[in-house]
Coordinates of N, CA and C in Angstrom, one line a residue:
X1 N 74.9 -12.1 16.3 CA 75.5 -13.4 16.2 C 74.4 -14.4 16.0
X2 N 73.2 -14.1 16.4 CA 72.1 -15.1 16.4 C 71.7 -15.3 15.1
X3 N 72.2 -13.9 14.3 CA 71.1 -14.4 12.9 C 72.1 -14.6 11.7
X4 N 73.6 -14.6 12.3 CA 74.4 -15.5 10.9 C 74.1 -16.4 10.2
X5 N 73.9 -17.5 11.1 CA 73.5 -18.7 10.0 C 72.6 -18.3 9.1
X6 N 71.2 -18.1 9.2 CA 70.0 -17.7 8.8 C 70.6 -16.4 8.0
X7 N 71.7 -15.8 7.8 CA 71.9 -14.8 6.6 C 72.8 -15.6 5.8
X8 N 73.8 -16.6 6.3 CA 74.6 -17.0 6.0 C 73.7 -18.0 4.6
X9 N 72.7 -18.7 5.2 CA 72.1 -19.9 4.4 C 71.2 -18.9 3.3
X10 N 70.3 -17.6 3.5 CA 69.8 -16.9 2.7 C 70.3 -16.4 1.4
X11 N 71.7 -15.9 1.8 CA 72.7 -15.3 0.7 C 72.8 -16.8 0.0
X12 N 73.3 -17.9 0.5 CA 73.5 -19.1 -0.5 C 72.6 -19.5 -1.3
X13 N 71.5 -19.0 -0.9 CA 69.9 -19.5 -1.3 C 69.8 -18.3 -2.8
X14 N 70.1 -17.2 -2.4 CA 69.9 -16.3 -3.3 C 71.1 -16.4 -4.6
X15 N 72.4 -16.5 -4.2 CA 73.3 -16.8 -5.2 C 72.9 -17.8 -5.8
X16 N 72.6 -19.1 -5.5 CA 71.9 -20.1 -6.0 C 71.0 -19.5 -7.4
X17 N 69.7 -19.0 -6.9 CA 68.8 -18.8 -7.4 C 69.4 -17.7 -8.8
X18 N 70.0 -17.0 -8.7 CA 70.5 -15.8 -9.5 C 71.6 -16.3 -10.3
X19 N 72.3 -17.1 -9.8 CA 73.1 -18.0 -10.6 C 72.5 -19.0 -12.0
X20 N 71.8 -19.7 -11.6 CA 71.0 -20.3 -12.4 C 70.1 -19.3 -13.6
X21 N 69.8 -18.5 -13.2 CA 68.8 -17.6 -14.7 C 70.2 -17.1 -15.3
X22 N 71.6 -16.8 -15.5 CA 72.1 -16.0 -16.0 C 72.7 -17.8 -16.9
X23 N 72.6 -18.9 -16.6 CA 72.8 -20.3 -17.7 C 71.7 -20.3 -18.3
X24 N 70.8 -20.2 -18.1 CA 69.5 -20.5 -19.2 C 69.5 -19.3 -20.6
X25 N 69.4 -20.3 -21.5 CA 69.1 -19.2 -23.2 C 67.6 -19.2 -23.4
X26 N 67.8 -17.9 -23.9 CA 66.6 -17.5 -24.5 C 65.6 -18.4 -25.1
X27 N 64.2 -18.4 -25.1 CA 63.7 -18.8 -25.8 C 63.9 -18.9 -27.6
X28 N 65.0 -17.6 -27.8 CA 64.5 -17.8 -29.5 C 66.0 -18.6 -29.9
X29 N 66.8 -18.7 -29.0 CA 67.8 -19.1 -29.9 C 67.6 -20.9 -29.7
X30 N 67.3 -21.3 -30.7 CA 67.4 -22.9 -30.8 C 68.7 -23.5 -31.4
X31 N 69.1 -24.9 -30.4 CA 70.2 -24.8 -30.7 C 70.2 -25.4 -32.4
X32 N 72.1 -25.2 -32.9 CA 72.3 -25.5 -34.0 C 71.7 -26.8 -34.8
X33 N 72.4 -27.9 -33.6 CA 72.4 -29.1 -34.1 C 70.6 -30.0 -34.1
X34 N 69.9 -29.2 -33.6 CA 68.8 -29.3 -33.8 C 68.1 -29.3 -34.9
X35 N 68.8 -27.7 -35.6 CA 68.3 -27.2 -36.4 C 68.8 -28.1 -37.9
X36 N 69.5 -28.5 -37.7 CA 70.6 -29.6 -38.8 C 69.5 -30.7 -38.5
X37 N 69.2 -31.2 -36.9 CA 68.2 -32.6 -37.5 C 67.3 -32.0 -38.2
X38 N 66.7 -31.7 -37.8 CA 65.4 -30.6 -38.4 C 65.3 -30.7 -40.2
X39 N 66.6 -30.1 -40.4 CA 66.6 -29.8 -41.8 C 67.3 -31.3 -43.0
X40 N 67.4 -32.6 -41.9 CA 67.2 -33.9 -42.6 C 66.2 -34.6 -42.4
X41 N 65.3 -33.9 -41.4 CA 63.8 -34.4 -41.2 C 63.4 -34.4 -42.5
X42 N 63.6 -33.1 -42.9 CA 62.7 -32.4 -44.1 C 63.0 -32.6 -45.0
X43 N 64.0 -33.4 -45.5 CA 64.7 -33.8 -46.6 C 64.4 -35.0 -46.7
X44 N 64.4 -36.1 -45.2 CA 63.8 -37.5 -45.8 C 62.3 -37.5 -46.2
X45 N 61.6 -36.5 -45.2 CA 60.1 -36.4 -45.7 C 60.0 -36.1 -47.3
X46 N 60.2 -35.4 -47.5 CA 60.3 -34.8 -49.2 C 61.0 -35.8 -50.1
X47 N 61.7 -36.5 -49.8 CA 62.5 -37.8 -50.6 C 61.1 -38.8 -50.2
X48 N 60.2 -39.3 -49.4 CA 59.4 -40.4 -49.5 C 60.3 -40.6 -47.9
X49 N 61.2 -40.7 -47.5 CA 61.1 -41.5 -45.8 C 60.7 -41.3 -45.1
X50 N 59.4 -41.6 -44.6 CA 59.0 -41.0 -43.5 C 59.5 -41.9 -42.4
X51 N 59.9 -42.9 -42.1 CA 60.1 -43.4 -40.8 C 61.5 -42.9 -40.7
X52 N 62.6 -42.6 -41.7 CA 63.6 -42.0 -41.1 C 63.6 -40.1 -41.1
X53 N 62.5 -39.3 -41.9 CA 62.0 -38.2 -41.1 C 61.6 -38.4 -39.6
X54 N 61.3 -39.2 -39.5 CA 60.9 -39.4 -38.3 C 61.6 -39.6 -37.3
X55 N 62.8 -40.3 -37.5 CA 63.7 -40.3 -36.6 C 64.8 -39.3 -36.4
X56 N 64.5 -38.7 -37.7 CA 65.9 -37.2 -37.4 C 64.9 -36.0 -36.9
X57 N 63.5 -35.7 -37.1 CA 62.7 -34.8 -36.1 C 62.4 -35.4 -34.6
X58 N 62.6 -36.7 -34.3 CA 62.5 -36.5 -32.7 C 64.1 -36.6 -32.3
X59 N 64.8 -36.8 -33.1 CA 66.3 -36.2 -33.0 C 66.2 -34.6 -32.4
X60 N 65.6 -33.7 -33.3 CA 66.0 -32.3 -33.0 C 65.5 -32.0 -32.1
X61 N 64.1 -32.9 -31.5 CA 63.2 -32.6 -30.3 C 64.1 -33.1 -28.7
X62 N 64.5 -33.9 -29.4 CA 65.4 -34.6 -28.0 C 66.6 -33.1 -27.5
X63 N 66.8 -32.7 -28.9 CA 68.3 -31.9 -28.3 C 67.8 -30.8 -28.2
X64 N 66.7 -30.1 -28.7 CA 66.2 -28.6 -28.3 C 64.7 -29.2 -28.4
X65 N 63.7 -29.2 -27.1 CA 62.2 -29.3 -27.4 C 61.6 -27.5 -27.4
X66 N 62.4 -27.0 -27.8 CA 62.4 -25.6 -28.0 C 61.9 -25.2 -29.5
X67 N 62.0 -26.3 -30.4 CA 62.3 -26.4 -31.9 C 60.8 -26.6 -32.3
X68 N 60.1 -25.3 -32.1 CA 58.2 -25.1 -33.2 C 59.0 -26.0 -34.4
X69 N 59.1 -25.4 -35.2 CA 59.3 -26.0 -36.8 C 59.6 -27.9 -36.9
X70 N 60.6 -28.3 -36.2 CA 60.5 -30.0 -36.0 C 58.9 -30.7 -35.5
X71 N 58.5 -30.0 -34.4 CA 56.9 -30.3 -34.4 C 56.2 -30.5 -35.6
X72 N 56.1 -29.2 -35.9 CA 55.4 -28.8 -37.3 C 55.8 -29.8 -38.3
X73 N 57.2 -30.4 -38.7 CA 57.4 -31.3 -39.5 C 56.8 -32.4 -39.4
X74 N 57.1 -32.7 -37.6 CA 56.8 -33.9 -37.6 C 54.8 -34.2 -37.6
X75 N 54.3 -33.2 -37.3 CA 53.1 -33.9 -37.4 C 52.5 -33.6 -38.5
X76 N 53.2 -32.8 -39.8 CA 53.4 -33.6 -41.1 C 53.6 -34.6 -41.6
X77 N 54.7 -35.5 -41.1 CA 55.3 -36.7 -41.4 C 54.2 -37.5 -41.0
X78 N 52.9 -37.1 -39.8 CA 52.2 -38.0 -39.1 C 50.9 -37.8 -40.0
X79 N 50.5 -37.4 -40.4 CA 50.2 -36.8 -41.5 C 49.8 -37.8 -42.3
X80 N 50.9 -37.5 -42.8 CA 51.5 -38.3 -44.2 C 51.2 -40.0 -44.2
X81 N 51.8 -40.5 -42.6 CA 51.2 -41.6 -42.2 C 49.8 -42.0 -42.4
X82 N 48.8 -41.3 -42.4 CA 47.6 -41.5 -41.8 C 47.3 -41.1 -40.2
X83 N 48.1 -40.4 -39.3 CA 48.1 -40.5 -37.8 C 48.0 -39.0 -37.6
X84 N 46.5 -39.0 -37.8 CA 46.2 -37.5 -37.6 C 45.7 -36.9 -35.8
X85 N 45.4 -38.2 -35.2 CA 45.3 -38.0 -34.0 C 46.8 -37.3 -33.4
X86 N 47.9 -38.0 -34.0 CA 49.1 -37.4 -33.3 C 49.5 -36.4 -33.5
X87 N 49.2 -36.1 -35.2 CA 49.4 -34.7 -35.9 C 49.3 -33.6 -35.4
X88 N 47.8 -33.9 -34.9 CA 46.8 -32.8 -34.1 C 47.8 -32.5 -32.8
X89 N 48.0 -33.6 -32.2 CA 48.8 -33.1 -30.8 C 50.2 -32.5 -30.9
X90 N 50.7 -33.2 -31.9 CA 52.2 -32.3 -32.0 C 52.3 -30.8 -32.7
X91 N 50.8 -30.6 -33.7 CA 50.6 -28.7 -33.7 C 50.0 -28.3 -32.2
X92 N 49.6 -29.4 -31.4 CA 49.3 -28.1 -30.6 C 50.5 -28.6 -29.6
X93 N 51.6 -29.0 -29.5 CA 52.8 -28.6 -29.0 C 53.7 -27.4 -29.7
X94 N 53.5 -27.6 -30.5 CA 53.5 -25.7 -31.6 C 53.0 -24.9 -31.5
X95 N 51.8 -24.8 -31.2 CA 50.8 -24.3 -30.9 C 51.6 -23.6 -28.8
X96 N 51.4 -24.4 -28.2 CA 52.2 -24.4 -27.3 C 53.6 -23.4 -26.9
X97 N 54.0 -23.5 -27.9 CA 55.0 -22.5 -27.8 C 55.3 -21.8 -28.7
X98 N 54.5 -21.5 -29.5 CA 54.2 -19.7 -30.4 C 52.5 -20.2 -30.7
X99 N 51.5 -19.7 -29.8 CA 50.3 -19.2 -30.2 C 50.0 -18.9 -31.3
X100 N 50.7 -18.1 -31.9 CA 50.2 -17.2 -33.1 C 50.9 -18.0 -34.5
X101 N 51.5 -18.9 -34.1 CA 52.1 -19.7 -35.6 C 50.7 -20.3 -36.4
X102 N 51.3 -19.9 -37.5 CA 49.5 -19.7 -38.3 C 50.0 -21.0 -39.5
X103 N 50.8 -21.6 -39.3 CA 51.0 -22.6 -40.3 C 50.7 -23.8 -39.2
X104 N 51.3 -24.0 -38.2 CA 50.7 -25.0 -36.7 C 49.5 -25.2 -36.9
X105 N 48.4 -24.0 -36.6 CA 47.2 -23.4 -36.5 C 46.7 -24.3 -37.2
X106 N 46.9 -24.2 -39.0 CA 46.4 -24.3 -40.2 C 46.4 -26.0 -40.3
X107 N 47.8 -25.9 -40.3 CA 47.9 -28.1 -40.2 C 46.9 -28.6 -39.1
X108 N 47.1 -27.8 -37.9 CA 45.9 -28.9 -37.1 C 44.8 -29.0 -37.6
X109 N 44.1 -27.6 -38.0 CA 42.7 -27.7 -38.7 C 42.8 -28.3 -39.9
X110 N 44.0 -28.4 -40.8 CA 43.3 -29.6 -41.9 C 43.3 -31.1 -41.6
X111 N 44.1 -31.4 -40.0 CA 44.4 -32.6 -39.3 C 43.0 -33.2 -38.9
X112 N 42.0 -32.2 -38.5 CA 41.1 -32.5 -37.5 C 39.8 -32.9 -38.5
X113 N 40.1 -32.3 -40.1 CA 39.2 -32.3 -41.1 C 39.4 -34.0 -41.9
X114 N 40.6 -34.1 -41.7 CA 40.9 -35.3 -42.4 C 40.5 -36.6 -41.5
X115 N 40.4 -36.2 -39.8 CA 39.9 -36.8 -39.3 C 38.5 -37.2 -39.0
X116 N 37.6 -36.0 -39.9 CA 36.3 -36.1 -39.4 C 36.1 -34.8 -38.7
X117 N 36.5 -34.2 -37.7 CA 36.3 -33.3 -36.9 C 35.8 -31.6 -37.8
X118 N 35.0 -31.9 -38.7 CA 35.0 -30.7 -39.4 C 34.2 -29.1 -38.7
X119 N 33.6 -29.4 -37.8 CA 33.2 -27.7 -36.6 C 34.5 -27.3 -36.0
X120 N 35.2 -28.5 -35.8 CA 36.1 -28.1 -34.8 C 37.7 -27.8 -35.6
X121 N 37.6 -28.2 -36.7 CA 38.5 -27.0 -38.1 C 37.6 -26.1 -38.3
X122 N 36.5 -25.9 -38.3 CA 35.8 -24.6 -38.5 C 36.2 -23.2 -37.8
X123 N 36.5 -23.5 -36.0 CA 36.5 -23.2 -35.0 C 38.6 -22.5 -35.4
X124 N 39.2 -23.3 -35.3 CA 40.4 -23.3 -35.9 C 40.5 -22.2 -37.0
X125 N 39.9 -22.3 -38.1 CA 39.9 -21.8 -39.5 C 39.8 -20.1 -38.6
X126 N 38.1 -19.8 -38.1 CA 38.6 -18.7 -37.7 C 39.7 -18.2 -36.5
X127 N 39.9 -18.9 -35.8 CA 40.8 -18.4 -35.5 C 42.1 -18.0 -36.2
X128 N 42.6 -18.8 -37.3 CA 43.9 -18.6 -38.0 C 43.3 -17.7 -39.0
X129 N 42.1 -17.4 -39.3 CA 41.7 -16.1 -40.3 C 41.9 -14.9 -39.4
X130 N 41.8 -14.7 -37.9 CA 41.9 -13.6 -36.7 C 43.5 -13.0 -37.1
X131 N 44.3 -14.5 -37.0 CA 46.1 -14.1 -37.0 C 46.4 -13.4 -38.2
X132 N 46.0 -13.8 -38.9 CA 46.4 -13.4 -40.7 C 45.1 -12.4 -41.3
X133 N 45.9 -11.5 -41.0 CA 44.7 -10.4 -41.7 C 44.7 -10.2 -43.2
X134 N 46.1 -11.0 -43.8 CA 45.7 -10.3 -45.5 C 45.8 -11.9 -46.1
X135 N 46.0 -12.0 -47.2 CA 45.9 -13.2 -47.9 C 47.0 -14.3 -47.6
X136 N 46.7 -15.6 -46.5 CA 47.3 -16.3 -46.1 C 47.7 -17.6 -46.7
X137 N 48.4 -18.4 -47.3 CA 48.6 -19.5 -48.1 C 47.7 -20.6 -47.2
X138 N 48.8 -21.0 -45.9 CA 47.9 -22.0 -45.3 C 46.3 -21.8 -44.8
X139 N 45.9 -20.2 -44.3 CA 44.4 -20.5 -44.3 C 44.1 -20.9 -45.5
X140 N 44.1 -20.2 -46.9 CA 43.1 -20.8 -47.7 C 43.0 -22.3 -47.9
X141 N 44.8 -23.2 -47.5 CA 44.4 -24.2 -48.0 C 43.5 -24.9 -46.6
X142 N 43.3 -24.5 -46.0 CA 42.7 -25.0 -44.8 C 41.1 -25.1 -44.9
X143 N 41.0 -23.5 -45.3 CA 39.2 -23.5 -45.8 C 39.0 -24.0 -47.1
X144 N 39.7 -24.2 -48.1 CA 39.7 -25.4 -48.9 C 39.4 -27.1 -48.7
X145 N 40.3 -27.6 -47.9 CA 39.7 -28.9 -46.9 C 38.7 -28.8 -46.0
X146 N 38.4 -27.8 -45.7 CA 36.8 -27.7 -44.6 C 35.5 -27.7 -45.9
X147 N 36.1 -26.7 -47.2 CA 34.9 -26.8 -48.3 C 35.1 -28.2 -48.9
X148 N 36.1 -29.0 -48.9 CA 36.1 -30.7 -50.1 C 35.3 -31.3 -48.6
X149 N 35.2 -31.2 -47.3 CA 34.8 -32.5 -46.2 C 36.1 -33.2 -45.7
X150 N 35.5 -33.9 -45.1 CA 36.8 -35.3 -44.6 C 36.7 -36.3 -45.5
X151 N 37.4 -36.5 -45.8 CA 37.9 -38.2 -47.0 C 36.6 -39.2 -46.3
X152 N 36.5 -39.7 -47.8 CA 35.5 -41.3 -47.9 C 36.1 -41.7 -47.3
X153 N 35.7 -43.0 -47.1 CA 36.2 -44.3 -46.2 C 35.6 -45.3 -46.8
X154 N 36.3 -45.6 -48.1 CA 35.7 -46.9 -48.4 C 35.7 -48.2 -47.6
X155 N 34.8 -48.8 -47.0 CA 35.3 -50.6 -46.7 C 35.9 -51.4 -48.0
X156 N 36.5 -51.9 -47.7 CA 37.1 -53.2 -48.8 C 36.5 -54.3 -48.3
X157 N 36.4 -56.1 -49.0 CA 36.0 -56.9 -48.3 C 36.9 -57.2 -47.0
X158 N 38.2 -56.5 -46.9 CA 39.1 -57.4 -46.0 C 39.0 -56.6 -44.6
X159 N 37.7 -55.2 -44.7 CA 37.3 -54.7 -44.1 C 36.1 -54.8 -43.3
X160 N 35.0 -56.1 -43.6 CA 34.1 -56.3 -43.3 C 34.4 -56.8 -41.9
X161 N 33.6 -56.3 -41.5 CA 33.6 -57.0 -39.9 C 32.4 -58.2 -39.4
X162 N 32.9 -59.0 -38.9 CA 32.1 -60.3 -39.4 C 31.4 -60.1 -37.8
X163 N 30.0 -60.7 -37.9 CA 29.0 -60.1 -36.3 C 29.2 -61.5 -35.6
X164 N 28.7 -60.7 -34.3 CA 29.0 -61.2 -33.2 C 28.3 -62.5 -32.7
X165 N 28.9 -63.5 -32.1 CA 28.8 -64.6 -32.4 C 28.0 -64.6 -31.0
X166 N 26.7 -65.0 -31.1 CA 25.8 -65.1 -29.8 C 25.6 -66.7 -29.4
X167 N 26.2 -66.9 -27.9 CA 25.6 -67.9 -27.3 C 24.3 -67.8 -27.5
X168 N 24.0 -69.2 -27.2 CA 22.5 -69.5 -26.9 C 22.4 -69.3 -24.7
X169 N 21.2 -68.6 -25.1 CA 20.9 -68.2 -23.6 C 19.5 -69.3 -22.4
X170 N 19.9 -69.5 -21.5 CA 19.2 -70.4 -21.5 C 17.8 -69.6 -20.7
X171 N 16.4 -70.3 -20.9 CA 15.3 -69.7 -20.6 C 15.3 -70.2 -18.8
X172 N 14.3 -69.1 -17.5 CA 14.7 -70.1 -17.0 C 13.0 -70.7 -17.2

């Protein structure tokens, strides 16, 4: 009689617990309507929209963040922007959940080249040469952008930065 409760609350604890893992899906099935944003992401990207790619891939992120491939778009689309800092972080949320995605891999390291970071697409490069043992589309274009460098940076005049305007200091 003493240890009812304490089996009583155990058992509730365990149905609980065992209850809950038989609701959760798989990692590989992502849901539908995800996969539908997803695939108007990629249609406004490819038509020129990137601000409304942009809003139908954090669309498919909101309803499955299970969805590699919406990442992967979207830090294309960021990309595309100029916003290679975010680029970089949304493949390695790809990166994140499939390791071995060698197109992820591949965008960050030409992300990191476009940024300047060119050791550290080096570092990248081999590793996505490790994943892909035979002839890979995105490595080569990857080791392609690590052989052209990171983009000039022209200044324009509207780029000049005008110096720094010094008080006068007094002696004592």
């Amino acid at each position: 009689m003493r240890f009812t409760p304490a089996s009583i609350a155990l058992a509730l604890v365990l149905t609980t617990v065992s209850s809950m893992g038989l609701s959760q899906r798989p990692d590989s099935q992502i849901s539908p309507a995800s996969v539908e944003w997803q695939k108007a992401g990629e249609a406004a990207r490819e038509a020129g929209n990137l601000e409304g790619a942009t809003d139908a891939l954090e669309s498919a992120l909101a309803i499955d963040p299970r969805n590699r491939a919406a990442y992967v778009e979207l830090a294309a689309v960021a990309r595309a922007q100029g916003l290679q800092g975010k680029a970089i972080r949304l493949y390695r949320e790809a990166l994140l959940l499939d390791p071995t995605d060698v197109v992820a891999l591949a965008g960050q390291g030409e992300a990191m080249v476009e940024k300047g970071a060119v050791a550290r697409a080096k570092e990248v490069l081999t590793q996505a040469q490790g994943l892909c043992k035979g002839a890979c589309a995105p490595v080569d274009k990857l080791a392609a952008a690590i052989q052209k460098g990171p983009p000039a940076v022209a200044m324009t005049s509207k780029d000049v930065v005008p110096a720094p305007k010094v008080a006068p200091t007094e002696q004592p």
